[in-house]
XYZ file of C-alpha atoms in Angstrom:
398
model
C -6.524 8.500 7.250
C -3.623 8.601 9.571
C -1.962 4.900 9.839
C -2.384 5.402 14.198
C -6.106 6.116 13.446
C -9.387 3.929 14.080
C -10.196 2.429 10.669
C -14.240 3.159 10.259
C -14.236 3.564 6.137
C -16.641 0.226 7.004
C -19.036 2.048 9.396
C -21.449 2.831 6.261
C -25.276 2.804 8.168
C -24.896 5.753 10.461
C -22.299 7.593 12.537
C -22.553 7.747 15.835
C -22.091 10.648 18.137
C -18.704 12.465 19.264
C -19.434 10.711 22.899
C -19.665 7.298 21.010
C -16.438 7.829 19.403
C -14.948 7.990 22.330
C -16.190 4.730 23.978
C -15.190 3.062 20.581
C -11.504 4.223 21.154
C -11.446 2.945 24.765
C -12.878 0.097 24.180
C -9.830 -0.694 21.442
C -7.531 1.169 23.818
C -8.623 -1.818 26.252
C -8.143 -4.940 24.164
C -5.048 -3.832 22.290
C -3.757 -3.299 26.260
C -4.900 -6.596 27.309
C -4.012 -8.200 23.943
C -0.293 -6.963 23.703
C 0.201 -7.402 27.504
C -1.283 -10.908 28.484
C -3.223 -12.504 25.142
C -4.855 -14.650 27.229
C -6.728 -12.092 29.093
C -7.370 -10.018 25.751
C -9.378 -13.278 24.568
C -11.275 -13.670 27.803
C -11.833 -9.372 27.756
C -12.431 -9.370 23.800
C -16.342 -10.480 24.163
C -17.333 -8.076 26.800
C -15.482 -5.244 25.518
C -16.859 -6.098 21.650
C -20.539 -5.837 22.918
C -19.838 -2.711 24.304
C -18.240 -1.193 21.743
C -20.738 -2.289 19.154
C -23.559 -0.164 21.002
C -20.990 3.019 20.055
C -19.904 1.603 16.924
C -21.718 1.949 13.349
C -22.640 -1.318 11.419
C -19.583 -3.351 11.058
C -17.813 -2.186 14.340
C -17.708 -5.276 16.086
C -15.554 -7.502 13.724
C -13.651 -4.060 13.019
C -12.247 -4.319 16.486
C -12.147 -8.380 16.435
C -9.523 -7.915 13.135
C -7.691 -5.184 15.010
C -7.021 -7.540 17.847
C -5.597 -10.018 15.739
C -3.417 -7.657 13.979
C -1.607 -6.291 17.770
C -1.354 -10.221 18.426
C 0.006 -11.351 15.225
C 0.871 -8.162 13.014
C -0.581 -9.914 9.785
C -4.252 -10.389 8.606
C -5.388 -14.564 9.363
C -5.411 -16.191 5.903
C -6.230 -19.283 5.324
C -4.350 -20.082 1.662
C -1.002 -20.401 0.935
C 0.423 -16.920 1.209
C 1.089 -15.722 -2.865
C 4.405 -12.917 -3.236
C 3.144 -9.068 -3.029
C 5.721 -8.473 -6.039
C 4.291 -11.113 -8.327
C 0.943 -9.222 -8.210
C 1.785 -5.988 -10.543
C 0.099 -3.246 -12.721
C -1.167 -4.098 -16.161
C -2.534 -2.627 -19.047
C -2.322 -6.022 -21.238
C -5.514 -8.340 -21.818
C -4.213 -11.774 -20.329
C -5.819 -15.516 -20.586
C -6.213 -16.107 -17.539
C -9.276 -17.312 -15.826
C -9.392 -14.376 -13.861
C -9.478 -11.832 -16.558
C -12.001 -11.483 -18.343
C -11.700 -10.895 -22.404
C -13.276 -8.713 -24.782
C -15.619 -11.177 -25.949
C -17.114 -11.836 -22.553
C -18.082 -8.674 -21.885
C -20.019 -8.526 -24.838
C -21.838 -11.086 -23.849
C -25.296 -11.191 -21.296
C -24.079 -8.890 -18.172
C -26.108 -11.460 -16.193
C -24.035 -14.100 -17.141
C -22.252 -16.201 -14.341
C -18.171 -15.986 -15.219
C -17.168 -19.667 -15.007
C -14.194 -18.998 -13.155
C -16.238 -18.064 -10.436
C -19.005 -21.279 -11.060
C -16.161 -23.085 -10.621
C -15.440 -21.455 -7.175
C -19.064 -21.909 -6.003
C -19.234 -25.612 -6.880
C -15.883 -26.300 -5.004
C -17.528 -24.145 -2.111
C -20.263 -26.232 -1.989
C -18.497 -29.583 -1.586
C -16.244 -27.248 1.123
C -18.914 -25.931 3.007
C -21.500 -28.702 2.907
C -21.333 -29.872 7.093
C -19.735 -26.800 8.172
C -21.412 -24.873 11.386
C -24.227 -22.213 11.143
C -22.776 -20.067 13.400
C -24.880 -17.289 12.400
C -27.270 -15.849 9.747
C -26.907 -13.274 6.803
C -29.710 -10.868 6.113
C -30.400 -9.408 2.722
C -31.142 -5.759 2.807
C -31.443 -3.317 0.290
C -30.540 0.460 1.736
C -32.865 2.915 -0.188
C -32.966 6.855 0.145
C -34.194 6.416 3.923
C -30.796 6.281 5.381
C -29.956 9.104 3.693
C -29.993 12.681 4.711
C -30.980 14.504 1.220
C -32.101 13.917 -2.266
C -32.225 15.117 -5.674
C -33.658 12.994 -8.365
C -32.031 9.999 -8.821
C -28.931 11.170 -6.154
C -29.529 10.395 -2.508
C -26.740 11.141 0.404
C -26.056 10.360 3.372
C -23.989 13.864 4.536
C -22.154 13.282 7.985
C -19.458 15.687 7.436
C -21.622 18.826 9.356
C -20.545 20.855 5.964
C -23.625 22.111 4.244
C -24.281 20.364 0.869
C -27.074 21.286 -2.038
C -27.105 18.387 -3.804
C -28.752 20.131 -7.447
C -26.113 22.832 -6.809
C -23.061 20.370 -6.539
C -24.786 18.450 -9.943
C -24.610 21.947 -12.054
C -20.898 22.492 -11.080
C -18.389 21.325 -13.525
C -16.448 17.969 -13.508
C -12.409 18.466 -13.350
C -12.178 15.813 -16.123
C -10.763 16.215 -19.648
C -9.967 13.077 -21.531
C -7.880 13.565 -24.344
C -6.983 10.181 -25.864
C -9.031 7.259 -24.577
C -5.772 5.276 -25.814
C -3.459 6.984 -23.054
C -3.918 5.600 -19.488
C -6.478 8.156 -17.886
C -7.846 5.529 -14.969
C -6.592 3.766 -12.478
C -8.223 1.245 -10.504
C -6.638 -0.380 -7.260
C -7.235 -1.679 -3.958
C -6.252 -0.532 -0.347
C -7.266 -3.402 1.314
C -6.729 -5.721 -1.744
C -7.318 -9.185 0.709
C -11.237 -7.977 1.113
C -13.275 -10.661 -0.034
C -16.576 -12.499 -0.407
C -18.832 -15.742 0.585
C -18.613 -17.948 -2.205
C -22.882 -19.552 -1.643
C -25.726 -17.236 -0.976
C -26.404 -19.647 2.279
C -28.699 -17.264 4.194
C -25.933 -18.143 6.894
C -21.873 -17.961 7.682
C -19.848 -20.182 9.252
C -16.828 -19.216 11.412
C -14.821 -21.311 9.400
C -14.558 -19.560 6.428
C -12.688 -16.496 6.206
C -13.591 -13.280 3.808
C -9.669 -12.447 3.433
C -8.037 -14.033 1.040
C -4.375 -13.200 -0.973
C -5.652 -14.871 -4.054
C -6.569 -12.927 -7.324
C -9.205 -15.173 -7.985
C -11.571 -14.402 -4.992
C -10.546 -10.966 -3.520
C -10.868 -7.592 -4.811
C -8.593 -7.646 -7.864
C -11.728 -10.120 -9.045
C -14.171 -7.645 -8.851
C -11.675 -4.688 -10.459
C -11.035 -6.998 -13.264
C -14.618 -6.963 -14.305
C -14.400 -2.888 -14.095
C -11.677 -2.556 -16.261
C -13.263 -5.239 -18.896
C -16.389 -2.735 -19.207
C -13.975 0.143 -19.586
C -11.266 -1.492 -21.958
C -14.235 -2.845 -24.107
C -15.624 1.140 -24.146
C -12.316 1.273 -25.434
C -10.748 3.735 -22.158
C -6.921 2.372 -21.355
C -6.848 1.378 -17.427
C -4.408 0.593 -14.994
C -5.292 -1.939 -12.661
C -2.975 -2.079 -9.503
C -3.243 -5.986 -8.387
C -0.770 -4.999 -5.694
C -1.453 -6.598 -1.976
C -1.598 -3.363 0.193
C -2.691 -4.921 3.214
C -0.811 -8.264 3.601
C 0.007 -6.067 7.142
C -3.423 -3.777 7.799
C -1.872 -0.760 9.430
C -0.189 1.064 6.654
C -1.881 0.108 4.084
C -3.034 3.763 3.043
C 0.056 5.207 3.352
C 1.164 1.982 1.121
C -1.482 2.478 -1.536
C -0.843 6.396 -1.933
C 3.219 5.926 -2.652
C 1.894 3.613 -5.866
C -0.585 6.021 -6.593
C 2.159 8.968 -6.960
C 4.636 6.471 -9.051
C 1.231 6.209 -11.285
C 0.741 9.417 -11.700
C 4.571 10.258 -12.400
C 4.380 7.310 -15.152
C 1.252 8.199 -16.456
C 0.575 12.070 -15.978
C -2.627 11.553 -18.200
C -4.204 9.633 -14.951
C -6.721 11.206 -13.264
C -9.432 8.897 -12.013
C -8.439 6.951 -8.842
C -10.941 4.423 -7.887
C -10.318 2.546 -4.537
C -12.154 -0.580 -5.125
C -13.301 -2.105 -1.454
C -16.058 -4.001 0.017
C -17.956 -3.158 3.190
C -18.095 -5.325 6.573
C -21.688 -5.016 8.295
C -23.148 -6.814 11.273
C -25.310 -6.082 14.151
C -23.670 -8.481 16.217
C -21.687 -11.638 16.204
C -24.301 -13.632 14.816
C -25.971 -11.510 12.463
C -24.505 -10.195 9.499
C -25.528 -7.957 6.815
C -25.480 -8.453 2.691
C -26.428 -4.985 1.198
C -28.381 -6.483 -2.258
C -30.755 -5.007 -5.155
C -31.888 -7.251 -7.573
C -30.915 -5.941 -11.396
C -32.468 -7.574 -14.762
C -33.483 -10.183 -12.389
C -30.096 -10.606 -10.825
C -28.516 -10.323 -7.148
C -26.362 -7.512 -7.330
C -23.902 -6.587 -4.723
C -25.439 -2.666 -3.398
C -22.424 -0.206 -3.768
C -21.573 2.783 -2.236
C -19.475 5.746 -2.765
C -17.367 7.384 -0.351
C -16.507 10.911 -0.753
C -14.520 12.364 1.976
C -14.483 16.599 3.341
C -11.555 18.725 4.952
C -12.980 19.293 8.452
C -11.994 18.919 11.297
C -9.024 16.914 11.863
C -8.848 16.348 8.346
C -6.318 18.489 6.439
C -4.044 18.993 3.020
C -7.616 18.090 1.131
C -8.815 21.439 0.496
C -9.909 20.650 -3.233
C -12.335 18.243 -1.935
C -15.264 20.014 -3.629
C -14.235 18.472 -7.007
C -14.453 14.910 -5.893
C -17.805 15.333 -4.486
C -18.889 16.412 -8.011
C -17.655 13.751 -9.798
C -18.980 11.501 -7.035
C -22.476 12.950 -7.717
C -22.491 12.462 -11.056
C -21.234 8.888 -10.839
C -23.949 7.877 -8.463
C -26.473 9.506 -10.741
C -25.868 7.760 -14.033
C -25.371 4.484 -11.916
C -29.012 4.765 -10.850
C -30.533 5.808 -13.579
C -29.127 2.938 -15.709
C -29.442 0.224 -12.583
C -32.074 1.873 -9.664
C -31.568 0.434 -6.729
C -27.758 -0.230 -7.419
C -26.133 2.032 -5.135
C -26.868 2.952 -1.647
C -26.978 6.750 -0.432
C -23.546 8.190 -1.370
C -21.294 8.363 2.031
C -19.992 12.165 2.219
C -17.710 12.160 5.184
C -14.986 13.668 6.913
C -12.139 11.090 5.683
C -9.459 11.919 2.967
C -8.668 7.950 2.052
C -5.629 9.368 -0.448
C -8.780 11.002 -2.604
C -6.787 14.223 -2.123
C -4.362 12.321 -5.116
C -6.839 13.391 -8.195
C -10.453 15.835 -8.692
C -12.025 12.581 -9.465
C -10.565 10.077 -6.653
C -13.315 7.918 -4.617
C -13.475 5.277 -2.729
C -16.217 2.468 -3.261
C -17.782 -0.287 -1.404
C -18.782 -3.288 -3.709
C -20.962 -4.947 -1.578
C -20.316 -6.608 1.687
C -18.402 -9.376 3.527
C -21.229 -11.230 3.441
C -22.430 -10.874 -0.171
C -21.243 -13.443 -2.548
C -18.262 -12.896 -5.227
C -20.696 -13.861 -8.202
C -22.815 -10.532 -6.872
C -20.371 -8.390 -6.475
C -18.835 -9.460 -9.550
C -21.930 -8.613 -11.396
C -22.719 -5.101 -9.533
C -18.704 -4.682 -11.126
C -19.671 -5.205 -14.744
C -22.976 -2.456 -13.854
C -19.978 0.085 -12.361
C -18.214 -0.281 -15.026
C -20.531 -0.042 -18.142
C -22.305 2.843 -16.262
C -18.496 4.919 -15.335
C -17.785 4.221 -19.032
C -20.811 5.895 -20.121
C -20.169 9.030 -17.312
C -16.648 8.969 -18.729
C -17.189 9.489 -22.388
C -18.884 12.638 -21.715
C -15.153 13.701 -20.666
C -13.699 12.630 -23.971
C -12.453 15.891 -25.631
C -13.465 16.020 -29.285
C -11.808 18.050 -32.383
């Protein structure tokens, strides 16, 4: 997606119309006007505008447009910890003691099991949070094959790109994977929008207060990658896991995110699958949010969905996009047979999100703003297990 664009990745219940679209970019049009040329109007225009918008706008359009605001007034995402260096979060392939990583050992142990790194987190959130505001409520929903547009089996999709799709046909076609040495770096895992994060208490409400951006390893996406890689380092596949901040500025961040991925790839030409690691944003309006959940093993598990992305359109330079939709399919297939009710419908779209890198690059929603880190933590360590298990299948054998 062009830098100039409308971000929607987040826009995961249903697309609107082309006539929608168009409100959506007037709307912003409006507030970033207001907001660059008298702030003090864009506040005062930001609520009308945002209710608006949001009747044009999919799930998660209203705070889409709130964070845009704040990025044409101040040019940086709000965070509310001390800011941590973008160069001292770097690649790595080594096992580390920190409380963030987790070993060998503990991914042997119960998948279920809380990490107490993040315990830790929840207990301090509760002493935190314990006479802040209920400024509005969080709803747990679990998306089944009724948002989605076709099935087969165990694979359900939700096709929005107007390109015709067969969904047994695309399962029989082959995967673009070989995997020679499970020792040599074949996988890379990394995060555009690396500052996505989580609610630390499964309230049944949010308070204003707390933010879901945060720069620190220990709550935002590089938490949930790390329990990825664990399942895929203990199946005994080398990763690379990209801890880099992407979007310590939001626009960009794409652009940002593909220059690493191309150093990757000239370091390690073995690498060929790119997983995006994200969470989703979804609310019906300002006081009602959305946690996408399935309960696994008797567990809350953060819902995930994959994005696969078409050349149509204005979309262009992807025209091998047929071989990540394959992959895609087969990923969401082995995910719910081994967890049903895991994943929501897979997103096929008309989006390229740097998936043109690789024939098995995706992007993936782990959960939502408003889903807690232990869940999506835990839907992390499913991924993971389940890709490793899709992945051996690509291990070539003498």
């Amino acid at each position: 997606m062009k830098p100039s664009q409308l971000h929607v990745k987040r826009s995961t219940g249903t697309l609107r119309s082309a006539k929608g679209a168009g409100v959506c970019l007037l709307a912003l049009s409006l507030i970033v006007a207001a907001a660059a040329a008298a702030p003090t109007l864009g506040e005062r225009v930001l609520p009308i505008v945002l209710a608006s918008a949001g009747l044009a706008l999919p799930e998660g359009g209203s705070s889409l447009l709130r964070s845009q605001v704040q990025e044409v007034q101040t040019g940086e995402l709000l965070q509310k910890e001390s800011p941590v260096s973008v160069a001292s979060s770097s690649a790595t392939r080594e096992t580390t003691a920190a409380q963030t990583e987790p070993t060998a050992k503990n991914t042997a142990a119960s998948l279920t099991d809380t990490p107490s790194d993040i315990q830790k987190l929840m207990e301090e959130a509760r002493q935190q949070l314990s006479g802040a505001s209920h400024d509005g409520k969080i709803i747990t929903r679990q998306y089944n094959t009724s948002s989605a547009t076709a099935t087969y089996g165990k694979v359900a999709v939700q096709n929005q790109t107007g390109q015709a799709m067969d969904i047994k046909t695309v399962l029989s076609e082959p995967v673009d994977l070989k995997i020679q040495d499970k020792a040599e770096p074949t996988i890379l895992i990394y995060h555009t929008h690396t500052t996505e994060s989580y609610q630390m208490l499964d309230n049944g409400w949010f308070t204003n207060s707390y933010q879901t951006r945060s720069n620190l390893e220990a709550r935002n996406m590089v938490r949930v990658g790390n329990e990825i890689v664990a399942q895929l380092e203990a199946a005994g596949f080398a990763v690379i896991h990209d801890k880099k901040i992407y979007d310590a500025t939001y626009n960009g961040a794409y652009d940002r995110s593909e220059a690493a991925i191309e150093a990757y790839q000239k370091k390690y030409p073995e690498l060929q699958v790119l997983l995006d690691i994200h969470r989703d944003a979804i609310q019906t309006n300002d006081t009602t949010r959305i946690k996408p959940t399935a309960t696994i093993n008797g567990k809350k598990a953060a819902q995930i969905m994959i994005i696969s992305g078409c050349e149509r359109g204005d979309v262009t330079g992807f025209p091998d996009w047929e071989y990540n939709l394959r992959f895609a399919t087969q990923l969401q297939k082995i995910c719910e047979e081994s967890y049903p009710g895991l994943m929501r419908p897979l997103f096929f779209c008309n989006r390229k999100y740097n998936m043109h890198k690789s024939h098995c690059s995706l992007l993936l929603e782990m959960g939502s703003d408003s889903n807690t880190l232990e869940e999506a933590a835990y839907s992390g360590r499913l991924l993971g297990k389940a890709l490793a298990q899709l992945l051996e299948q690509y291990v070539v054998t003498n």
